[in-house]
Amino acid sequence: MTYNFYDEYSIARNQFHNQQFPSEYLDDILVRLAYHSSAIEGNTISLPQTVSIILHNTVPERTSLRELYEVENHRGTFALMLEKVQEREELSVSLIKDIHERLMDKLIVDRGRFKSNENAILGADFATASPQETPLLMQQLVDNLNYRLDTATTEGEQLEAILDSHIQFERMHPFSDGNGRTGRLIMNYSLLKEGFPPLVIQTEDKGQYLELLAEQNIKGLTKYALEQMAKEEKRQEQFIAKEKVQDHDLEL
């Protein structure tokens, strides 16, 4: 399946844009998610190059096709996420597969399908889910997350439910490849849907992040998330203020 990621993102961006999410801020989120999430997995494309690829549809010289698609595919995937957040669609196995299919377009042949062979996490001291049990475990993960979100009485309970499901997703490793990038986008889908700021895991925090996942340290991951999201809110406010100034200038 071929997607016109560039046009679809432009449409989704314009429809999602509001006072809390200025268009330039949505671009900023997309670029940083694409850059940091790809870099965590070893991609060497720089942040300025990511801007060129994502926002200007320009490919830097001497860029490998694999690294290009790893970054570029975030655009169409983020467009899908914005569309579904607007529709208030609950996370589902089907949506997770759709996110993976777009994110891994042109990269693997079994994109959008759960793994058919055993896989492992490098350096991990635990086994990932078997191919046979993955479909049931993923359905249980989604059902459990949606139940916890529906019954949560505080934002803290909601946040912990989302982060806990992220840890469990990464431990299952349900796809043959792309689990880290897919998991971080799924986590951000739930955060945006529930009204939280996005959580951009910084590439310089890779060691800390992977350790928190390996230890299933939900308290530690929550602490990290709150710190990053507080910074994100300040960044968001800067873009909101900038758009207000631009709108005021247009009215003059």
Short mmCIF file of C-alpha atoms in Angstrom, two decimals:
data_model
loop_
_atom_site.label_atom_id
_atom_site.label_comp_id
_atom_site.label_asym_id
_atom_site.label_seq_id
_atom_site.Cartn_x
_atom_site.Cartn_y
_atom_site.Cartn_z
CA MET A 1 0.00 0.00 0.00
CA THR A 2 1.33 3.46 -0.91
CA TYR A 3 0.48 6.53 1.15
CA ASN A 4 0.83 10.19 0.22
CA PHE A 5 2.22 10.96 3.66
CA TYR A 6 3.06 14.59 2.91
CA ASP A 7 -0.41 15.67 1.80
CA GLU A 8 -2.20 13.62 4.45
CA TYR A 9 -0.17 15.16 7.25
CA SER A 10 -0.86 18.68 5.94
CA ILE A 11 -4.60 17.98 6.00
CA ALA A 12 -4.54 16.33 9.44
CA ARG A 13 -2.38 19.15 10.82
CA ASN A 14 -4.80 21.83 9.61
CA GLN A 15 -7.81 19.98 11.01
CA PHE A 16 -6.20 19.27 14.39
CA HIS A 17 -4.79 22.78 14.78
CA ASN A 18 -6.40 24.78 17.61
CA GLN A 19 -5.38 27.26 20.32
CA GLN A 20 -3.61 24.56 22.34
CA PHE A 21 -1.94 22.99 19.31
CA PRO A 22 -0.69 25.67 16.90
CA SER A 23 0.34 24.33 13.50
CA GLU A 24 4.01 25.10 14.11
CA TYR A 25 3.88 23.23 17.41
CA LEU A 26 2.45 20.15 15.70
CA ASP A 27 5.33 20.33 13.22
CA ASP A 28 7.74 20.66 16.14
CA ILE A 29 6.29 17.60 17.92
CA LEU A 30 6.44 15.52 14.74
CA VAL A 31 10.05 16.43 13.98
CA ARG A 32 11.25 15.74 17.51
CA LEU A 33 9.34 12.46 17.79
CA ALA A 34 10.75 11.30 14.46
CA TYR A 35 14.30 12.35 15.27
CA HIS A 36 14.63 11.14 18.85
CA SER A 37 12.68 7.90 18.43
CA SER A 38 14.70 6.96 15.33
CA ALA A 39 18.00 7.97 16.94
CA ILE A 40 17.27 5.77 19.96
CA GLU A 41 17.17 2.84 17.52
CA GLY A 42 20.51 3.80 15.96
CA ASN A 43 19.42 6.06 13.07
CA THR A 44 22.15 8.61 12.25
CA ILE A 45 20.04 11.28 10.52
CA SER A 46 20.50 14.60 12.35
CA LEU A 47 17.78 16.86 13.73
CA PRO A 48 18.24 19.51 10.98
CA GLN A 49 18.11 16.74 8.36
CA THR A 50 14.91 15.46 9.97
CA VAL A 51 13.38 18.92 9.53
CA SER A 52 14.29 18.82 5.83
CA ILE A 53 12.79 15.37 5.35
CA ILE A 54 9.63 15.80 7.42
CA LEU A 55 8.66 19.41 6.70
CA HIS A 56 10.26 20.18 3.33
CA ASN A 57 10.14 16.78 1.64
CA THR A 58 13.84 17.15 0.87
CA VAL A 59 16.28 14.25 1.10
CA PRO A 60 19.79 15.13 2.34
CA GLU A 61 22.71 13.85 0.29
CA ARG A 62 24.18 10.44 1.09
CA THR A 63 21.14 9.36 3.11
CA SER A 64 20.47 5.61 3.11
CA LEU A 65 16.98 4.59 2.05
CA ARG A 66 16.43 2.65 5.25
CA GLU A 67 17.29 5.58 7.49
CA LEU A 68 15.24 7.90 5.28
CA TYR A 69 12.11 5.76 5.57
CA GLU A 70 12.61 5.25 9.31
CA VAL A 71 12.34 9.02 9.74
CA GLU A 72 9.97 9.92 6.90
CA ASN A 73 7.34 7.34 7.83
CA HIS A 74 6.64 9.21 11.06
CA ARG A 75 4.85 11.87 9.01
CA GLY A 76 2.08 9.67 7.69
CA THR A 77 1.84 7.79 10.98
CA PHE A 78 1.48 11.02 12.95
CA ALA A 79 -1.23 12.13 10.52
CA LEU A 80 -3.18 8.95 11.29
CA MET A 81 -2.73 9.54 15.01
CA LEU A 82 -4.06 13.10 14.81
CA GLU A 83 -7.09 11.91 12.82
CA LYS A 84 -7.92 9.19 15.34
CA VAL A 85 -7.34 11.45 18.37
CA GLN A 86 -9.82 13.93 16.88
CA GLU A 87 -12.32 11.10 16.52
CA ARG A 88 -11.65 10.09 20.16
CA GLU A 89 -11.05 6.52 18.98
CA GLU A 90 -10.04 4.10 21.71
CA LEU A 91 -6.75 2.32 21.24
CA SER A 92 -7.34 -1.07 19.63
CA VAL A 93 -5.30 -3.92 18.21
CA SER A 94 -6.41 -2.81 14.76
CA LEU A 95 -5.16 0.74 15.32
CA ILE A 96 -1.84 -0.53 16.68
CA LYS A 97 -1.40 -2.62 13.53
CA ASP A 98 -2.28 0.39 11.35
CA ILE A 99 0.30 2.52 13.16
CA HIS A 100 2.94 -0.19 12.69
CA GLU A 101 2.03 -0.66 9.03
CA ARG A 102 2.59 3.01 8.26
CA LEU A 103 5.67 3.37 10.41
CA MET A 104 7.36 0.38 8.77
CA ASP A 105 6.25 1.09 5.19
CA LYS A 106 8.98 0.11 2.69
CA LEU A 107 11.06 -1.32 5.56
CA ILE A 108 9.72 -4.83 6.25
CA VAL A 109 7.41 -7.19 4.38
CA ASP A 110 5.26 -8.11 7.38
CA ARG A 111 4.40 -4.56 8.43
CA GLY A 112 1.06 -4.33 10.22
CA ARG A 113 1.16 -8.01 11.20
CA PHE A 114 2.25 -9.60 14.45
CA LYS A 115 5.48 -11.58 14.42
CA SER A 116 5.47 -15.14 13.10
CA ASN A 117 8.88 -16.05 14.52
CA GLU A 118 10.44 -15.77 17.95
CA ASN A 119 12.35 -12.56 18.65
CA ALA A 120 14.45 -11.20 21.49
CA ILE A 121 15.60 -7.90 22.99
CA LEU A 122 19.36 -7.49 22.87
CA GLY A 123 20.80 -7.78 26.37
CA ALA A 124 17.46 -8.54 28.04
CA ASP A 125 17.25 -11.24 30.72
CA PHE A 126 13.63 -12.10 29.91
CA ALA A 127 11.83 -13.71 26.98
CA THR A 128 9.48 -11.76 24.74
CA ALA A 129 5.99 -13.08 23.98
CA SER A 130 5.84 -16.08 21.67
CA PRO A 131 4.18 -15.62 18.25
CA GLN A 132 1.39 -17.97 19.35
CA GLU A 133 0.44 -16.00 22.46
CA THR A 134 1.02 -12.49 21.05
CA PRO A 135 -2.49 -11.86 19.60
CA LEU A 136 -4.24 -12.74 22.88
CA LEU A 137 -1.73 -10.84 25.02
CA MET A 138 -2.06 -7.74 22.85
CA GLN A 139 -5.84 -7.84 23.06
CA GLN A 140 -5.57 -8.17 26.84
CA LEU A 141 -3.13 -5.24 26.95
CA VAL A 142 -5.50 -3.00 25.00
CA ASP A 143 -8.56 -4.06 27.02
CA ASN A 144 -6.73 -3.51 30.29
CA LEU A 145 -5.49 -0.07 29.26
CA ASN A 146 -8.91 1.10 28.10
CA TYR A 147 -10.52 -0.21 31.30
CA ARG A 148 -7.97 1.56 33.48
CA LEU A 149 -8.42 4.81 31.55
CA ASP A 150 -12.21 4.57 31.79
CA THR A 151 -12.18 3.92 35.55
CA ALA A 152 -9.31 6.25 36.51
CA THR A 153 -10.30 9.00 38.94
CA THR A 154 -7.13 11.08 38.66
CA GLU A 155 -4.72 12.17 35.93
CA GLY A 156 -2.01 10.33 37.83
CA GLU A 157 -3.88 7.04 37.45
CA GLN A 158 -4.37 7.70 33.74
CA LEU A 159 -0.70 8.49 33.20
CA GLU A 160 0.44 5.42 35.11
CA ALA A 161 -1.91 3.20 33.07
CA ILE A 162 -0.49 4.54 29.79
CA LEU A 163 3.13 4.17 30.88
CA ASP A 164 2.54 0.70 32.33
CA SER A 165 1.03 -0.45 29.03
CA HIS A 166 4.07 0.97 27.22
CA ILE A 167 6.39 -1.12 29.39
CA GLN A 168 4.34 -4.26 28.77
CA PHE A 169 4.17 -3.60 25.02
CA GLU A 170 7.93 -3.31 24.77
CA ARG A 171 8.45 -6.49 26.79
CA MET A 172 6.08 -8.40 24.49
CA HIS A 173 7.79 -7.09 21.33
CA PRO A 174 4.75 -8.11 19.25
CA PHE A 175 6.20 -7.26 15.82
CA SER A 176 9.22 -8.62 13.98
CA ASP A 177 10.78 -5.13 13.92
CA GLY A 178 9.92 -1.54 14.81
CA ASN A 179 8.62 -2.27 18.30
CA GLY A 180 10.42 0.62 20.00
CA ARG A 181 9.29 3.28 17.55
CA THR A 182 5.77 1.85 17.37
CA GLY A 183 5.48 1.61 21.14
CA ARG A 184 6.52 5.22 21.67
CA LEU A 185 3.96 6.45 19.13
CA ILE A 186 1.22 4.31 20.69
CA MET A 187 2.11 5.77 24.09
CA ASN A 188 1.85 9.28 22.66
CA TYR A 189 -1.45 8.46 20.98
CA SER A 190 -2.94 7.62 24.37
CA LEU A 191 -1.35 10.68 26.00
CA LEU A 192 -2.77 13.06 23.39
CA LYS A 193 -6.18 11.38 23.47
CA GLU A 194 -6.37 11.80 27.25
CA GLY A 195 -5.27 15.44 27.13
CA PHE A 196 -1.65 15.07 28.23
CA PRO A 197 1.31 16.77 26.57
CA PRO A 198 3.32 14.50 24.28
CA LEU A 199 6.27 12.64 25.76
CA VAL A 200 9.38 12.84 23.61
CA ILE A 201 11.96 10.38 24.94
CA GLN A 202 15.27 12.17 24.36
CA THR A 203 18.00 10.22 22.61
CA GLU A 204 20.47 11.34 25.30
CA ASP A 205 18.20 9.62 27.85
CA LYS A 206 18.30 6.30 25.99
CA GLY A 207 20.23 4.45 28.70
CA GLN A 208 17.95 5.62 31.49
CA TYR A 209 14.83 4.89 29.44
CA LEU A 210 15.89 1.35 28.49
CA GLU A 211 16.85 0.62 32.09
CA LEU A 212 13.43 1.75 33.31
CA LEU A 213 11.76 -0.53 30.75
CA ALA A 214 13.96 -3.51 31.63
CA GLU A 215 13.28 -3.11 35.35
CA GLN A 216 9.54 -2.48 34.77
CA ASN A 217 10.09 0.61 36.91
CA ILE A 218 6.73 2.31 36.50
CA LYS A 219 7.42 4.80 39.29
CA GLY A 220 10.74 5.78 37.74
CA LEU A 221 9.23 6.07 34.26
CA THR A 222 6.37 8.17 35.64
CA LYS A 223 8.85 10.51 37.33
CA TYR A 224 10.82 10.86 34.10
CA ALA A 225 7.62 11.43 32.11
CA LEU A 226 6.37 14.15 34.46
CA GLU A 227 9.69 15.98 34.24
CA GLN A 228 9.72 15.85 30.44
CA MET A 229 6.05 16.76 30.12
CA ALA A 230 6.53 19.82 32.34
CA LYS A 231 9.24 20.99 29.94
CA GLU A 232 6.93 20.16 27.03
CA GLU A 233 4.15 22.33 28.44
CA LYS A 234 6.51 25.31 28.59
CA ARG A 235 7.57 24.66 25.01
CA GLN A 236 3.93 24.43 23.98
CA GLU A 237 3.19 27.77 25.67
CA GLN A 238 5.95 29.41 23.64
CA PHE A 239 4.36 28.27 20.38
CA ILE A 240 0.92 29.39 21.58
CA ALA A 241 2.29 32.84 22.42
CA LYS A 242 4.06 33.03 19.06
CA GLU A 243 0.88 32.23 17.15
CA LYS A 244 -1.08 34.86 19.10
CA VAL A 245 1.49 37.49 18.09
CA GLN A 246 1.30 36.37 14.46
CA ASP A 247 -2.51 36.48 14.51
CA HIS A 248 -2.42 39.95 16.06
CA ASP A 249 -0.02 41.20 13.38
CA LEU A 250 -2.32 39.86 10.66
CA GLU A 251 -5.24 41.80 12.13
CA LEU A 252 -3.35 45.11 11.98
#
